[in-house]
Each structure stands twice: as structure tokens, then as C-alpha cells.
Coordinates of C-alpha atoms and ligand atoms in Angstrom, one line a residue:
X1 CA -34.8 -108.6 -39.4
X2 CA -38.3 -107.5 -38.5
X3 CA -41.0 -109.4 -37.0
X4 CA -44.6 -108.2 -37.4
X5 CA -46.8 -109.4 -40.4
X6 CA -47.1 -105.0 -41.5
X7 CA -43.1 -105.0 -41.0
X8 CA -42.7 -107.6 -43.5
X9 CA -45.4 -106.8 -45.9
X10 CA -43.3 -103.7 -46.0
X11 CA -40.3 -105.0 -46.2
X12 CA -41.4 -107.3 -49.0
X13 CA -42.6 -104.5 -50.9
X14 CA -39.8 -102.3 -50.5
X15 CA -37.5 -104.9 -51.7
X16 CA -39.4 -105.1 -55.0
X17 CA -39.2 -101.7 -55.9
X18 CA -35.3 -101.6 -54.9
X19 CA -34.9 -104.5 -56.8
X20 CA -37.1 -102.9 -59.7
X21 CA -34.4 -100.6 -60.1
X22 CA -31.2 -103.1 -61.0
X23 CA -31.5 -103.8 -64.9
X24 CA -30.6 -107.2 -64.2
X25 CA -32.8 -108.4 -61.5
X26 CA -35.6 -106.7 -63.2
X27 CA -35.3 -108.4 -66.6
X28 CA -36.3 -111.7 -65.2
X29 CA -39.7 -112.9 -65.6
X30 CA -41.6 -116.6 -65.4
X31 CA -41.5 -118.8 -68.6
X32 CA -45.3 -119.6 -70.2
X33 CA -44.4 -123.5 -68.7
X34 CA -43.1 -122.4 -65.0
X35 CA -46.9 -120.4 -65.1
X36 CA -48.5 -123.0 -65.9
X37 CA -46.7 -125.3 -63.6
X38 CA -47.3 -123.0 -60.8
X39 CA -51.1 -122.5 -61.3
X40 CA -51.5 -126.4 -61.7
X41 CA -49.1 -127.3 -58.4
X42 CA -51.3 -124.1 -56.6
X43 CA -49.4 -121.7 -54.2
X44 CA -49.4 -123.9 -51.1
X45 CA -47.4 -126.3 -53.1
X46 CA -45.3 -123.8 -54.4
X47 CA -44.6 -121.8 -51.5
X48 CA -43.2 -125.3 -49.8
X49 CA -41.2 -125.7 -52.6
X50 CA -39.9 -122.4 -52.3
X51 CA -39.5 -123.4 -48.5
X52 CA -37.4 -126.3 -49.0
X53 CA -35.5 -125.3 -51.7
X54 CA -34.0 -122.1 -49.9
X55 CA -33.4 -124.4 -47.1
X56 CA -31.6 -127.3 -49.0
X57 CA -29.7 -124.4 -51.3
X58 CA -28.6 -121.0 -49.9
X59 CA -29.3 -121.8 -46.0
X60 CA -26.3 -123.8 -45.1
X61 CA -23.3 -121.6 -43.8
X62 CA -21.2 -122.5 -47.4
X63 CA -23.6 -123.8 -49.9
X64 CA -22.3 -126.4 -52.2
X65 CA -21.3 -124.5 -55.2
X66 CA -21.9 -121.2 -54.0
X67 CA -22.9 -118.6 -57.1
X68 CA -23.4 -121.2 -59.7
X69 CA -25.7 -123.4 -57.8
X70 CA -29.4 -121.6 -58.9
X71 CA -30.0 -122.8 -62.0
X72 CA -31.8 -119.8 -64.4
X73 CA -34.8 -121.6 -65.4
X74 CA -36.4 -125.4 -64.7
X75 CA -39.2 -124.0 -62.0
X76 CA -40.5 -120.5 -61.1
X77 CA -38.2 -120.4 -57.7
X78 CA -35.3 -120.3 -59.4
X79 CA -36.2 -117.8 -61.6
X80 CA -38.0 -115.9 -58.6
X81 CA -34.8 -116.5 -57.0
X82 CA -32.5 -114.8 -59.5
X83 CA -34.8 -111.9 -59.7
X84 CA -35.0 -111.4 -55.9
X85 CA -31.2 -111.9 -55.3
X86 CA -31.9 -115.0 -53.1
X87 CA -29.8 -117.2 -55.6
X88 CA -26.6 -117.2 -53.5
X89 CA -25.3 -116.2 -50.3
X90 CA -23.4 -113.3 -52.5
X91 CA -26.1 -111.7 -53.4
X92 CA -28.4 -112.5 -50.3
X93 CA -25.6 -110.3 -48.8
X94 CA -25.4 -107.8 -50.5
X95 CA -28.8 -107.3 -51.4
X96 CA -31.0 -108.5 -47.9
X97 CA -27.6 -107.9 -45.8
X98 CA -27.1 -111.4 -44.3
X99 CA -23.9 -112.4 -43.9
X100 CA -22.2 -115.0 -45.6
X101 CA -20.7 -117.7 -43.7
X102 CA -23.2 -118.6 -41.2
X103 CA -26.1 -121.0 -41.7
X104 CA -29.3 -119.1 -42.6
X105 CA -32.1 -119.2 -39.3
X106 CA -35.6 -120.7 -40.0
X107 CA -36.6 -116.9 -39.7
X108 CA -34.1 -115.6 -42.8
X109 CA -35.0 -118.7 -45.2
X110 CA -38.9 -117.9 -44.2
X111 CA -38.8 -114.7 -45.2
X112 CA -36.4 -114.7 -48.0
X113 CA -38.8 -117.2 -49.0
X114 CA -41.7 -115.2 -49.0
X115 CA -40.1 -112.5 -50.9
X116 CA -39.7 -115.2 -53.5
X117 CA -43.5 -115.9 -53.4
X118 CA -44.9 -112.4 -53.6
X119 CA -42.5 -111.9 -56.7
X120 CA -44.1 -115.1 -58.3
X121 CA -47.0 -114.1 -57.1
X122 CA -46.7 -110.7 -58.6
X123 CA -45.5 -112.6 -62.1
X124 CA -49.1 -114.3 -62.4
X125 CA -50.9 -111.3 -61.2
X126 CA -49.2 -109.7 -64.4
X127 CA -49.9 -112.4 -66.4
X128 CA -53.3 -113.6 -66.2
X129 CA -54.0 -117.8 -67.5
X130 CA -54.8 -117.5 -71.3
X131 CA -57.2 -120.2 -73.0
X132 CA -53.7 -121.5 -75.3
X133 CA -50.8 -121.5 -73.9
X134 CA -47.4 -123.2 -75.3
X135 CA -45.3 -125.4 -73.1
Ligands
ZN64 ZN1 -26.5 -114.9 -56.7

């Protein structure tokens, strides 16, 4: 993993666009509510969440219920999460190439986690606050 702020940036956007290209990562998208929920919590609120939720789910060396334990909806990190393959340490493998087994550092979760963010990020940039929304 790299360590200047360009490095990631391109990082971040290069993982979009090769995840773009899986049918299944690239169906996901936020519910109406987890927009809503997002704009009203703001992105520093978010992007702890994001943080911590990384940390408390996919970081350990064997997650507790490893590949089942991202649920697909209930906030916009777990749905960021599916999209961006950071749901398990499966698919953190075989899609960001860290290896399973070990615990995640503060570096991997950070990053993972900001991939996470500029996908949700990206979600609300795509889907600008209406007057009415449903939730
Ligand atoms: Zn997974």
C-alpha cells in the first residue's frame, strides 16, 4: 500500500472503475433512507462510522462470521461496503489483495475506509437531496 495523498486519490479512483466493471459490485447503490441518513448525520459522522465499523468488522485477523457478517442494507457503509468489496476478508483479498488471516493495520482499515467514503460520497454526488423524499 501506498502512502502519499495523489497515490491514494489514485488508488481510490482506480478501484472504482475496476470495480465498475464487476456486475455485481456495480449494481449496488444507497437506499432513499441511508441518503437521507447520511446527509442528516453529515460526512464527518459518517466517515467515523465508516472508521469504526471496518475496524470492529473486517480488521480482526478472523472476523466473527466471516462472509456473512455485512449486512446488505441498514446504513450506507454496508452497502458502500458490499459495493467496494470491503464486506469480508474474502473479498478484501481478492479484490484490494490483503491477506486473510492477519489483523488489518490502522493504515489498511484507513484506507479501505476511505474507499468506502468516496463511493458514498460518489452515491450523493449522483443523487442530488430532492424536496420529497420517502423513507
Ligand atoms: Zn465479501
Amino acid at each position: 500500500m501506498t502512502t502519499s495523498v495523489e497515490d491514494e486519490q489514485r488508488w481510490i479512483s482506480e478501484t472504482l472503475e475496476r470495480l465498475s466493471h464487476s456486475q455485481f459490485r456495480d449494481k449496488f447503490q444507497l437506499a432513499d433512507k441511508d441518503r437521507v441518513y447520511a446527509r442528516a448525520k453529515g460526512k464527518a459522522t459518517i466517515d467515523r462510522h465508516a472508521r469504526e465499523m471496518l475496524r470492529d468488522r473486517v480488521g480482526a485477523a478472523e472476523p466473527k462470521n466471516d462472509g456473512r457478517q455485512t449486512p446488505w442494507r441498514g446504513h450506507p457503509v454496508f452497502t458502500a461496503q458490499h459495493a467496494t468489496a470491503t464486506c469480508c476478508r474474502g473479498c478484501i483479498e481478492k479484490w484490494h489483495h490483503i491477506p486473510k488471516g492477519r489483523e488489518l493495520t490502522d493504515d489498511e482499515v484507513n484506507r479501505l475506509a476511505d474507499l468506502v467514503m468516496a463511493w458514498i460520497e460518489r452515491d450523493l454526488v449522483n443523487h442530488p437531496a430532492r424536496w420529497f423524499v420517502k423513507s
